[in-house]
mmCIF file of C-alpha atoms and ligand atoms in Angstrom:
data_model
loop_
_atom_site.group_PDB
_atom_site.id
_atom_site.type_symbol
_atom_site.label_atom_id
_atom_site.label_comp_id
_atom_site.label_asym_id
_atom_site.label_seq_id
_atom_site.Cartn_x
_atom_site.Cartn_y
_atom_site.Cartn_z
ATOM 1 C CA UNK A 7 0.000 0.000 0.000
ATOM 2 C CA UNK A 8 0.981 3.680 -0.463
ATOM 3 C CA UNK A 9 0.455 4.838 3.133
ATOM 4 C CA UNK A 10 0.251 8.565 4.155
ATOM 5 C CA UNK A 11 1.384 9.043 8.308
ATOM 6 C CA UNK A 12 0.880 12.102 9.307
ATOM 7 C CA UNK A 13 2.857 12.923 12.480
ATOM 8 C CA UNK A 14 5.380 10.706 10.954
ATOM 9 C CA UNK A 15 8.404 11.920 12.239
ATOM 10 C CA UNK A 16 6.882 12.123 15.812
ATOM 11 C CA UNK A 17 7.459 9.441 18.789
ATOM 12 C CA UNK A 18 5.001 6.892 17.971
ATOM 13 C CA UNK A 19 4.763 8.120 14.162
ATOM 14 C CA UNK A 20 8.230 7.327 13.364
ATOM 15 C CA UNK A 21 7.705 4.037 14.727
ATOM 16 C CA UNK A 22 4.876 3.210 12.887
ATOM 17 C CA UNK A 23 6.555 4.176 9.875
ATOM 18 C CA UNK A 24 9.432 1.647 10.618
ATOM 19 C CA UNK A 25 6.671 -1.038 11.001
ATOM 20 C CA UNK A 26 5.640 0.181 7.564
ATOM 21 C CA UNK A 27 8.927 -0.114 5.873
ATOM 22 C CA UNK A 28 9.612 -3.376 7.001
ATOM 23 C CA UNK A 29 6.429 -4.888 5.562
ATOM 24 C CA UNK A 30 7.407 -3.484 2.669
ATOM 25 C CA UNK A 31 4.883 -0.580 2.228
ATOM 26 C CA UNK A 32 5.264 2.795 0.755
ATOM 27 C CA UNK A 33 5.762 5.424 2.980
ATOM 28 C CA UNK A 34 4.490 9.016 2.983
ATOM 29 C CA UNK A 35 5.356 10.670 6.476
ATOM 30 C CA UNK A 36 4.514 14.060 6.673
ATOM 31 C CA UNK A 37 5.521 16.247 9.735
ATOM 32 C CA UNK A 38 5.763 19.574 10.387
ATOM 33 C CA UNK A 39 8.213 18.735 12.987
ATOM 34 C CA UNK A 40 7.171 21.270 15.873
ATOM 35 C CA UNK A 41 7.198 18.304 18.158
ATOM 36 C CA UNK A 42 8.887 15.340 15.679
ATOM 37 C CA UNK A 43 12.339 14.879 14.899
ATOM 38 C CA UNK A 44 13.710 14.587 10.957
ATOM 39 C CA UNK A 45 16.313 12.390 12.853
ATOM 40 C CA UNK A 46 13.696 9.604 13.555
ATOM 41 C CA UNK A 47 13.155 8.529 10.234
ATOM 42 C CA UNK A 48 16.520 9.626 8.523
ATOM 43 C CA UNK A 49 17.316 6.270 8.297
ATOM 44 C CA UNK A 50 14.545 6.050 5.696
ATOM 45 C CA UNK A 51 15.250 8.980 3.431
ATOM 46 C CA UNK A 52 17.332 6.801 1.208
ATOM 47 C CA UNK A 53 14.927 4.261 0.573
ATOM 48 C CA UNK A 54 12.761 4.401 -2.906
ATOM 49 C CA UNK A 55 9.948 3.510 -0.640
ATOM 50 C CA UNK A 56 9.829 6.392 1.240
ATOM 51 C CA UNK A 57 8.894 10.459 1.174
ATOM 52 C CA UNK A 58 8.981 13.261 3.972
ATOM 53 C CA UNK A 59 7.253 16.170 3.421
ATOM 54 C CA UNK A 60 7.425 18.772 5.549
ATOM 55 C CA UNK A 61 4.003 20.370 6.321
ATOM 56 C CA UNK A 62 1.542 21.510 8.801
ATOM 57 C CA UNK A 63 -1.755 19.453 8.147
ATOM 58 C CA UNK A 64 -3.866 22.179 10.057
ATOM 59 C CA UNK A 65 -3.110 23.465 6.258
ATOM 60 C CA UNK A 66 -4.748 22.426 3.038
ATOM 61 C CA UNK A 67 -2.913 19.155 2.015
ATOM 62 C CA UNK A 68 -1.928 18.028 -1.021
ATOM 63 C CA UNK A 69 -0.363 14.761 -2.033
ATOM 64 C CA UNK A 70 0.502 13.616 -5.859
ATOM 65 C CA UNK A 71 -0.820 10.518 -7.200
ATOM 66 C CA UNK A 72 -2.871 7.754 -5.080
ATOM 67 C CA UNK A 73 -2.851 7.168 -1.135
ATOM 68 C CA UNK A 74 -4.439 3.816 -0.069
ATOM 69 C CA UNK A 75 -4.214 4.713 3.581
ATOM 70 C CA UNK A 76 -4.030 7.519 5.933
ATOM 71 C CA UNK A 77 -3.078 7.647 9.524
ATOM 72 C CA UNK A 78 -3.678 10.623 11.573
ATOM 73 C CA UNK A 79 -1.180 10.805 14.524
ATOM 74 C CA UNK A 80 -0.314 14.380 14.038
ATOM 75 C CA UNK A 81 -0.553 16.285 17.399
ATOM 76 C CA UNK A 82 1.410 17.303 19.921
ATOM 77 C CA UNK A 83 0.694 14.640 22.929
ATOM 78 C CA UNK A 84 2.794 15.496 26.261
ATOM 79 C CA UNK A 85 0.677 17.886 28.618
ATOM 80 C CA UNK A 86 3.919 20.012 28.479
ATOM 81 C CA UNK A 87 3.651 20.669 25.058
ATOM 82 C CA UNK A 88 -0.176 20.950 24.303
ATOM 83 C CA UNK A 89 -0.073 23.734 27.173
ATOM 84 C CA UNK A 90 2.432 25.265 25.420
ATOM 85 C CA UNK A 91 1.146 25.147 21.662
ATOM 86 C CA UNK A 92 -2.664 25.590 22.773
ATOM 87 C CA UNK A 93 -3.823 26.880 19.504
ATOM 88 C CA UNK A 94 -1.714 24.453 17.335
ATOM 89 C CA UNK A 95 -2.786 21.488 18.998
ATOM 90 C CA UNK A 96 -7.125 22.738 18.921
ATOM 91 C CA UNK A 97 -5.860 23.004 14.670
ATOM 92 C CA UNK A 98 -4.501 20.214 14.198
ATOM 93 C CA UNK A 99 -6.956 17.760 15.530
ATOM 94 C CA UNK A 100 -9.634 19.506 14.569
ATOM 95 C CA UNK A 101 -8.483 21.116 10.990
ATOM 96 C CA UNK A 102 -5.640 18.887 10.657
ATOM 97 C CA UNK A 103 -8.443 16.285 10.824
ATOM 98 C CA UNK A 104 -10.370 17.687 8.718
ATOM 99 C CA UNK A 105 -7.965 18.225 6.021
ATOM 100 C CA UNK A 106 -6.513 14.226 6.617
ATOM 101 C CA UNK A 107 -10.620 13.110 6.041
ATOM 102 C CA UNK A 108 -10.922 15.386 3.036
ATOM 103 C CA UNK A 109 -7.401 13.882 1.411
ATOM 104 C CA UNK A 110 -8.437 10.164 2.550
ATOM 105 C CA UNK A 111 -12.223 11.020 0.609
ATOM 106 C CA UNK A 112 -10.792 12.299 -2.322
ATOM 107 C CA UNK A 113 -8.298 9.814 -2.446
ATOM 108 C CA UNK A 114 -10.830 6.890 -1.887
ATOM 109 C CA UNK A 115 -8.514 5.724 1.120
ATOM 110 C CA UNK A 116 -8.672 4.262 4.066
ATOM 111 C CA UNK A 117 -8.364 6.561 7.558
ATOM 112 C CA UNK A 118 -6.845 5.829 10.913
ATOM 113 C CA UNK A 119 -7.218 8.434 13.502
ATOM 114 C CA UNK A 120 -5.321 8.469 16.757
ATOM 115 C CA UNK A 121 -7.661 9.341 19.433
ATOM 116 C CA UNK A 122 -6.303 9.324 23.117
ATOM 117 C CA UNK A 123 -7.634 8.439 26.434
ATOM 118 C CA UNK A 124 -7.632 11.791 27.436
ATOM 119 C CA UNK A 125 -11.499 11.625 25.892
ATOM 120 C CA UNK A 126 -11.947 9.890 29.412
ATOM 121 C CA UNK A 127 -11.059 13.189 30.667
ATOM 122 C CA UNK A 128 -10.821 12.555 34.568
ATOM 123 C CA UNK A 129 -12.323 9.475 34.900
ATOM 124 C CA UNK A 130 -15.181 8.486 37.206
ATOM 125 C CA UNK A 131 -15.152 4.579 35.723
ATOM 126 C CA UNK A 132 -12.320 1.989 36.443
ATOM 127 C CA UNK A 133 -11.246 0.722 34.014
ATOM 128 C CA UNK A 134 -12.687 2.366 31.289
ATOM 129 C CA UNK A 135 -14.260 1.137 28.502
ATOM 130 C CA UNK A 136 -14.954 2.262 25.054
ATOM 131 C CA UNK A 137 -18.905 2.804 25.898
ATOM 132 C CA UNK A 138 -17.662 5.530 28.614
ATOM 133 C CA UNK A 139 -18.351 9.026 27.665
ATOM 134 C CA UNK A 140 -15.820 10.951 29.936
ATOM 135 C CA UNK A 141 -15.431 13.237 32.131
ATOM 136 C CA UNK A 142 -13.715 16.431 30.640
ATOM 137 C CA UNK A 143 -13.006 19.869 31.515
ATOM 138 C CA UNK A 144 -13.416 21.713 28.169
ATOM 139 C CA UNK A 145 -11.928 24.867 29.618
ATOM 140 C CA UNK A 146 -9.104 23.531 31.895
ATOM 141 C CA UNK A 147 -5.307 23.748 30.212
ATOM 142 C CA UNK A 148 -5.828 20.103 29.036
ATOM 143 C CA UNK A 149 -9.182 20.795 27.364
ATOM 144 C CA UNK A 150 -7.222 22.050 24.638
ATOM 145 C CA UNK A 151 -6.039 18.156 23.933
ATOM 146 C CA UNK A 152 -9.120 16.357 25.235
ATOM 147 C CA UNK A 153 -11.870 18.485 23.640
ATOM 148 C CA UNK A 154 -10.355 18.766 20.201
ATOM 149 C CA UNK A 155 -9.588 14.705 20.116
ATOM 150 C CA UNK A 156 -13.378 14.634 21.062
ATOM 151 C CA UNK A 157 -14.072 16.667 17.933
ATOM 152 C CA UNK A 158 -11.902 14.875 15.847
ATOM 153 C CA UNK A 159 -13.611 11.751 16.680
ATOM 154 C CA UNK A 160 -17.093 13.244 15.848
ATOM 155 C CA UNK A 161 -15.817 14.734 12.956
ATOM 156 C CA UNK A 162 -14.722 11.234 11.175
ATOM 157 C CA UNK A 163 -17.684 9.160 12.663
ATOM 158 C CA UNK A 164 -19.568 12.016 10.450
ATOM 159 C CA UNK A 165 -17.359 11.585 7.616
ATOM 160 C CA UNK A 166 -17.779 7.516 7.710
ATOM 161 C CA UNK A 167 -21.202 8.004 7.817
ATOM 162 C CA UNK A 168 -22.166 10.856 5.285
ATOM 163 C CA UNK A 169 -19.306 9.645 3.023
ATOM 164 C CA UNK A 170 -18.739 6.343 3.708
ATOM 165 C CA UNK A 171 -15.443 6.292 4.709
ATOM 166 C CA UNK A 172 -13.678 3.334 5.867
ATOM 167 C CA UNK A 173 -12.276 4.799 8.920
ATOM 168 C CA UNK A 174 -11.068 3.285 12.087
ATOM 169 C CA UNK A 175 -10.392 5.498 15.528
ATOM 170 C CA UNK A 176 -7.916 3.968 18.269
ATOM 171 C CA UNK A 177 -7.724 5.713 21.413
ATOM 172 C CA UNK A 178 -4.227 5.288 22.949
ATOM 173 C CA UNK A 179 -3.322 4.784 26.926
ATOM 174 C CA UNK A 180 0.434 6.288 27.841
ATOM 175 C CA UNK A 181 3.118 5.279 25.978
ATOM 176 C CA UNK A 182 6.665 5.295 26.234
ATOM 177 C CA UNK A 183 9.968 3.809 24.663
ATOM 178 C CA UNK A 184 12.967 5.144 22.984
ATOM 179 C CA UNK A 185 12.482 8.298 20.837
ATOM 180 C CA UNK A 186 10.125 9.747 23.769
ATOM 181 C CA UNK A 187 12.319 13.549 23.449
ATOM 182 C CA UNK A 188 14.259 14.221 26.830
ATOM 183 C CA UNK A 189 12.237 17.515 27.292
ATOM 184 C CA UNK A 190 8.927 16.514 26.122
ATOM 185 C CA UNK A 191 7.821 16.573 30.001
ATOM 186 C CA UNK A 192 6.185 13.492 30.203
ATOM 187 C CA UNK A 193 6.890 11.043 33.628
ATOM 188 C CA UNK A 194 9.249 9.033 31.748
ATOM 189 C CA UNK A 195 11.081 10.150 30.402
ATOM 190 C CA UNK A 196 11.386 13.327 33.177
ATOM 191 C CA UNK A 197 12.261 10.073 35.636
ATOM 192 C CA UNK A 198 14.522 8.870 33.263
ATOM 193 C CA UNK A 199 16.832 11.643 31.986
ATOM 194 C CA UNK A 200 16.469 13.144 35.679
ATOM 195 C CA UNK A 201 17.788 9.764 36.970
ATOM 196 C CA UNK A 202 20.760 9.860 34.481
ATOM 197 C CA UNK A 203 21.512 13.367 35.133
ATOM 198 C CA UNK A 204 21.592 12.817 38.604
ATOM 199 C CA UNK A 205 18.600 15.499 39.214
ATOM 200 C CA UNK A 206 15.727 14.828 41.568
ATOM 201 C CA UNK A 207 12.966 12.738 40.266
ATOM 202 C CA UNK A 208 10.115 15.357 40.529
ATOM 203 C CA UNK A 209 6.908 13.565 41.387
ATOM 204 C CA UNK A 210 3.707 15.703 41.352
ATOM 205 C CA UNK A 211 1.412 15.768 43.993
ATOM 206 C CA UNK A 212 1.341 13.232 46.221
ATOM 207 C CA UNK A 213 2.474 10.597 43.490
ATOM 208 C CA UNK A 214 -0.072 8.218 44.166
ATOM 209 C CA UNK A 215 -2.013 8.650 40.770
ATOM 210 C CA UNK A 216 -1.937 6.383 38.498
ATOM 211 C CA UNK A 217 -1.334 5.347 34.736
ATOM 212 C CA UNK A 218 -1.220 2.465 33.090
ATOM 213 C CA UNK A 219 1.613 2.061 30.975
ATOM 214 C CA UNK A 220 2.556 0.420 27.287
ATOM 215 C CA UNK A 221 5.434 0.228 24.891
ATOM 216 C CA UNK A 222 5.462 1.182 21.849
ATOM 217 C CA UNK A 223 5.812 -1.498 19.741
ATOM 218 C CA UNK A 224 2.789 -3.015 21.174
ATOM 219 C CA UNK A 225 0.893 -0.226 20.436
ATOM 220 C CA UNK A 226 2.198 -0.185 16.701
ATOM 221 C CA UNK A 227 1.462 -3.765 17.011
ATOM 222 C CA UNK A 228 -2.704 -2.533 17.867
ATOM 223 C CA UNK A 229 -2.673 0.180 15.064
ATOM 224 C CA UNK A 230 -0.880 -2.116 11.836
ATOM 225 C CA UNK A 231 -3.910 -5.030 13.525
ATOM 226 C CA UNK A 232 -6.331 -1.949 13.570
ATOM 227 C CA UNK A 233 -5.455 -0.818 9.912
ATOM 228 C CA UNK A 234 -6.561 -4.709 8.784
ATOM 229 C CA UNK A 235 -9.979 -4.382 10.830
ATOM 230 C CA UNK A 236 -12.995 -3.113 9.385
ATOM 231 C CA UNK A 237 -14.406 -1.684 12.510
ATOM 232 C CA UNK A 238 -14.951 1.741 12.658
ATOM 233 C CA UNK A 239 -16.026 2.026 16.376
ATOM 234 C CA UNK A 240 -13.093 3.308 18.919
ATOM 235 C CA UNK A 241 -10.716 0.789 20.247
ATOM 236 C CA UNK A 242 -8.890 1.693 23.693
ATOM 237 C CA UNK A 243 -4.992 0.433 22.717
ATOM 238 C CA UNK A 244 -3.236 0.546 25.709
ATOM 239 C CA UNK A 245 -1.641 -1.663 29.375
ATOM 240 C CA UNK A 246 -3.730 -2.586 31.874
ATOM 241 C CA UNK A 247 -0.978 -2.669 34.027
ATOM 242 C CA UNK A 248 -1.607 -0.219 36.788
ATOM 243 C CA UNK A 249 1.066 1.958 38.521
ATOM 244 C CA UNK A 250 1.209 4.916 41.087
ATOM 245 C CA UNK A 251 3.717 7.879 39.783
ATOM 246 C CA UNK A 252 5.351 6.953 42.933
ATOM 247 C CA UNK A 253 5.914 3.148 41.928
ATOM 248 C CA UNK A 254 7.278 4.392 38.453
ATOM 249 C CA UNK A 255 9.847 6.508 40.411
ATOM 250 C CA UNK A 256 10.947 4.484 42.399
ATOM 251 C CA UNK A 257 11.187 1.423 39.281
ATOM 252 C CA UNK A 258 13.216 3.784 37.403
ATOM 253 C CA UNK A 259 15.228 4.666 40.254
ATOM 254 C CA UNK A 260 16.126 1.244 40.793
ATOM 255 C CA UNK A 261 16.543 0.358 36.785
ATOM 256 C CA UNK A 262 18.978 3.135 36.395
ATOM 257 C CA UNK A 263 20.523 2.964 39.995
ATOM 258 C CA UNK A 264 20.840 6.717 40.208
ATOM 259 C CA UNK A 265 21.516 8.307 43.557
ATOM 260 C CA UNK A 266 18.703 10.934 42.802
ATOM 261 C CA UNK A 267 16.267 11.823 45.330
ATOM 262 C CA UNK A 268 12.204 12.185 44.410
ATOM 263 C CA UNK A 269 10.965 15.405 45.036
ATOM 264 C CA UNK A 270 7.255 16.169 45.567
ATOM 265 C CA UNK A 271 5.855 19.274 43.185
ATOM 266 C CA UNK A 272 2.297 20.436 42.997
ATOM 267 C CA UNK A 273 0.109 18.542 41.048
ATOM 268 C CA UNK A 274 -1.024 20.015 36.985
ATOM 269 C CA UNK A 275 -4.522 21.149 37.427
ATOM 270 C CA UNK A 276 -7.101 18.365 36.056
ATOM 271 C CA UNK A 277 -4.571 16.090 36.373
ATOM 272 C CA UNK A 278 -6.289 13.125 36.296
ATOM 273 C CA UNK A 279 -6.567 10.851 38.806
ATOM 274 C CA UNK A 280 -6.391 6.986 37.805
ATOM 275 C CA UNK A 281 -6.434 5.795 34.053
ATOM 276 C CA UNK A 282 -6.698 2.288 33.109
ATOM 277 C CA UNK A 283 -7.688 0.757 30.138
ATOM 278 C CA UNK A 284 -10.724 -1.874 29.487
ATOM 279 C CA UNK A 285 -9.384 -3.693 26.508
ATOM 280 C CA UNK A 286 -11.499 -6.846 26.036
ATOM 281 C CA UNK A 287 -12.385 -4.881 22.964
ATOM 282 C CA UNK A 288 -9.135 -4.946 21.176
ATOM 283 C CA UNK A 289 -8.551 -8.369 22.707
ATOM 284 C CA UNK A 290 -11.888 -9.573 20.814
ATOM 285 C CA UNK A 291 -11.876 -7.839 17.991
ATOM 286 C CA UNK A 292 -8.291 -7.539 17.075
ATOM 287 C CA UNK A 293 -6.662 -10.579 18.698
ATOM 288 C CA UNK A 294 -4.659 -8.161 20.581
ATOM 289 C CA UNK A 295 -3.169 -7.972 23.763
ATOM 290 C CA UNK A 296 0.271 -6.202 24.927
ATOM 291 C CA UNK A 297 3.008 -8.371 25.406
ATOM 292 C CA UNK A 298 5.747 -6.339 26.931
ATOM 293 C CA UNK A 299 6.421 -6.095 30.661
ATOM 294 C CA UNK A 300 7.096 -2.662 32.162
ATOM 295 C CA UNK A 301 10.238 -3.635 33.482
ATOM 296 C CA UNK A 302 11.499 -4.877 30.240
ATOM 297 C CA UNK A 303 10.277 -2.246 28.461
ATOM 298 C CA UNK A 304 11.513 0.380 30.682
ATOM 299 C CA UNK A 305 15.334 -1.238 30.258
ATOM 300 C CA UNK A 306 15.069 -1.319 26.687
ATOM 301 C CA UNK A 307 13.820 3.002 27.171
ATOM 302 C CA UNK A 308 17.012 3.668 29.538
ATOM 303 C CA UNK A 309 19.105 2.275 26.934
ATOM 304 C CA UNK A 310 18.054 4.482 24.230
ATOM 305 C CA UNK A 311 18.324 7.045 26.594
ATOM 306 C CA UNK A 312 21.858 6.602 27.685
ATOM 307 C CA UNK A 313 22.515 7.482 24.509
ATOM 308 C CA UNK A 314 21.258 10.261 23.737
ATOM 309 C CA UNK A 315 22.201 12.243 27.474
ATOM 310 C CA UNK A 316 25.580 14.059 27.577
ATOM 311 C CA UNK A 317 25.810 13.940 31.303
ATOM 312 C CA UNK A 318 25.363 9.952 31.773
ATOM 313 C CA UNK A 319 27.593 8.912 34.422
ATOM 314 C CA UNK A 320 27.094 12.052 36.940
ATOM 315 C CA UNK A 321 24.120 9.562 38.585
HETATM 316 N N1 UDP B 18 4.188 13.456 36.402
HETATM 317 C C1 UDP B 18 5.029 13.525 37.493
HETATM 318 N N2 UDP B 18 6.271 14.033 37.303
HETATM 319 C C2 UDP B 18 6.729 14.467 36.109
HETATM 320 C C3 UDP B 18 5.873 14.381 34.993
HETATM 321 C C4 UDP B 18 4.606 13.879 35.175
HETATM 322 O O1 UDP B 18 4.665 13.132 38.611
HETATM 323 O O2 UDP B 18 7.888 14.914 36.042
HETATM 324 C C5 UDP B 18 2.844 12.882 36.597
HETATM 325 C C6 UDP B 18 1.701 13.720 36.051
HETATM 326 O O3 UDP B 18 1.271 14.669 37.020
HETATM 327 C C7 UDP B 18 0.667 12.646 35.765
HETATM 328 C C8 UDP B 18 1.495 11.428 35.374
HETATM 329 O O4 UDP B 18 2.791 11.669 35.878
HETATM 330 O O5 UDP B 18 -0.064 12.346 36.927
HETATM 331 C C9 UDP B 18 1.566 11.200 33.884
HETATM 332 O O6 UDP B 18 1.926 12.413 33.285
HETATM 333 P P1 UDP B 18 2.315 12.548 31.754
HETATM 334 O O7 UDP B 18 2.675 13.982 31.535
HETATM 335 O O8 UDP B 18 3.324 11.526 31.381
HETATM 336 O O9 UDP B 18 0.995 12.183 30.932
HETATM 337 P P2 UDP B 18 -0.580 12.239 31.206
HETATM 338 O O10 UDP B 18 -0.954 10.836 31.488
HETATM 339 O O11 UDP B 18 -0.888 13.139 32.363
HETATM 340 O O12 UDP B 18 -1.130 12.749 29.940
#
C-alpha cells in the first residue's frame, strides 16, 4: 500500500513508519516537525519507498498521485507541550483532521485516527471502557487536547457516515519507549533523563495517581492489527498494568541505579486521577493484547536514553 502518516516523524509516528517499511509498504510521512524529529526517520530517506514532506496538516494538504491509507497521529501529545502550543494542537486535531478526512475522501482511502484516552477526561469509571463518555473539563489547560480529540472523533464518525469512509479510531493509553524527546515533560522520560543526570525525580502531587503504561511497539502492534480491521467504532490500545507515579519513580530509580532523590511538586490542574484501560475490545476484535512487561520495556527506554544524554555517568 501507499500509506500517508501524518505525524510521521513524531514518537510513535516514526515508529509506525518503521513497522511500515519493514512490511514493505510505501511510505508518505509528513511532519511539520514542531514536536517530531527529521532524525527519527533519517534512516529512511534513502529508501525508494519512502517520502517526507514537511508540512503543517492544520493546512490544506496536497499529495501527488494515489494514497491507499491515511493515519492521523499528528498532534502534539505530552501535557507540556499541548499547554504550550494551545492553539496548534485545537488546529490540528480539529483542521488537521479535517484536512486528513478530506485527502483520505478524495483519495478513496482508508483513515486511521489516533484518538487518546484523554477523551476519558478525569475518569469516574475503572477501568474504562470504550462505551464511557468521559469526564472532561473543556476549559481547563488540558481541554485544549481532550476536547479537540473529542471533535476529531465526531468529525470522522460524520465523515464515515455521510461519506462512507472506511475509517477506524484507536484511542491510545500512555506510551513510552525510545524516541520519547528528553524535554517533552512526560513522567518518563522526566524520571529517566532526571535519573541519568543525577537530578531529583520530581513527582507531582502526592504521586499516588496512576497510569497504566505500554510500549510502543505493542501499540504499533494494535494500530498495523487496527489498519486490517474493518471496525470503525473506537478501540482503547493501551496496558492494563496499573502503577502509582510513585511506583514508576521508584522502578526507574532502581533500573537506572541513580543516587537521585524524588521530590514532591504540585500537582497540573485536572490532572487526572487513575487511568486504566478496558481492553477486552481490542482483545476480541483484534486478537490483541500487549506483550511487553514494564520492566522490560523500561530497560530497553534507559538504553536508548543513555545514549542520547551528555551527562550519563554524573548519577
Ligand atoms: N508526572 C510527574 N512528574 C513528572 C511528569 C509527570 O509526577 O515529572 C505525573 C503527572 O502529574 C501525571 C502522570 O505523571 O499524573 C503522567 O503524566 P504525563 O505527563 O506523562 O501524561 P498524562 O498521562 O498526564 O497525559
Amino acid at each position: 500500500m501507499r500509506i500517508l502518516v501524518t505525524g510521521g516523524a513524531g514518537f510513535i509516528g516514526s515508529h509506525l513508519v518503521d513497522r511500515l517499511m519493514t512490511d514493505g509498504h510505501y511510505v508518505i510521512a509528513m511532519d511539520n516537525l514542531i514536536t517530531g524529529k527529521f532524525e527519527n526517520i533519517q534512516a529512511h530517506t534513502s529508501s525508494t519507498r519512502f517520502e517526507f514532506i514537511h508540512h503543517n496538516v492544520s493546512n490544506f494538504i496536497h499529495v501527488a498521485g494515489d494514497i491507499d491509507f491515511v493515519v492521523h497521529l499528528a498532534s502534539p501529545a505530552s501535557p507540556v507541550d499541548y499547554l504550550e502550543l494551545p492553539i496548534q494542537t485545537l488546529k490540528v486535531n480539529s483542521l488537521g483532521t479535517h484536512n486528513t478526512l478530506g485527502l483520505a475522501t478524495v483519495k478513496n482511502a482508508k483513515y486511521l485516527l489516533a484518538s487518546t484516552s484523554e477523551v476519558y477526561g478525569d475518569p469516574e469509571v475503572h477501568p474504562q471502557p470504550e462505551t464511557y463518555w468521559g469526564n472532561v473539563n473543556p476549559i481547563g489547560p488540558r481541554g485544549v487536547y481532550d476536547e479537540s480529540k473529542r471533535f476529531a472523533e465526531a468529525l470522522t464518525m460524520a465523515y464515515h457516515k455521510m461519506h462512507g469512509l472506511d475509517t477506524r479510531i484507536i484511542r491510545i493509553f500512555n506510551c513510552y519507549g525510545p524516541r520519547l524527546r528528553l524535554d517533552d515533560g512526560r513522567v518518563i522520560s522526566n524520571f529517566i533523563r532526571q535519573s541519568l543526570e543525577g537530578e531529583p525525580l520530581t513527582v507531582y502531587g502526592e504521586g499516588n495517581q496512576t497510569r497504566s503504561f505500554q510500549y510502543v511497539s505493542d501499540l504499533v502492534d494494535g494500530i498495523v492489527k487496527t489498519m486490517n480491521s474493518d471496525h470503525h467504532l473506537p478501540i482503547n490500545l493501551g496496558n492494563p498494568q496499573e502503577k502509582t507515579v510513585d511506583e514508576i519513580a521508584k522502578l526507574i530509580k532502581q533500573l537506572t541505579g541513580t543516587r537521585s532523590e524524588i521530590v514532591f511538586k504540585e500537582l497540573p490542574v485536572d490532572d487526572p486521577r487513575r487511568r486504566l484501560p478496558d481492553i477486552t475490545k481490542a482483545k476480541e476484535l483484534l486478537g490483541w493484547t500487549p506483550k511487553t512487561e514494564l520492566v522490560d520495556g523500561l530497560k530497553q527506554t534507559i538504553a536508548w536514553f543513555e545514549t542520547q544524554v551528555p551527562k550519563v555517568g554524573v548519577k
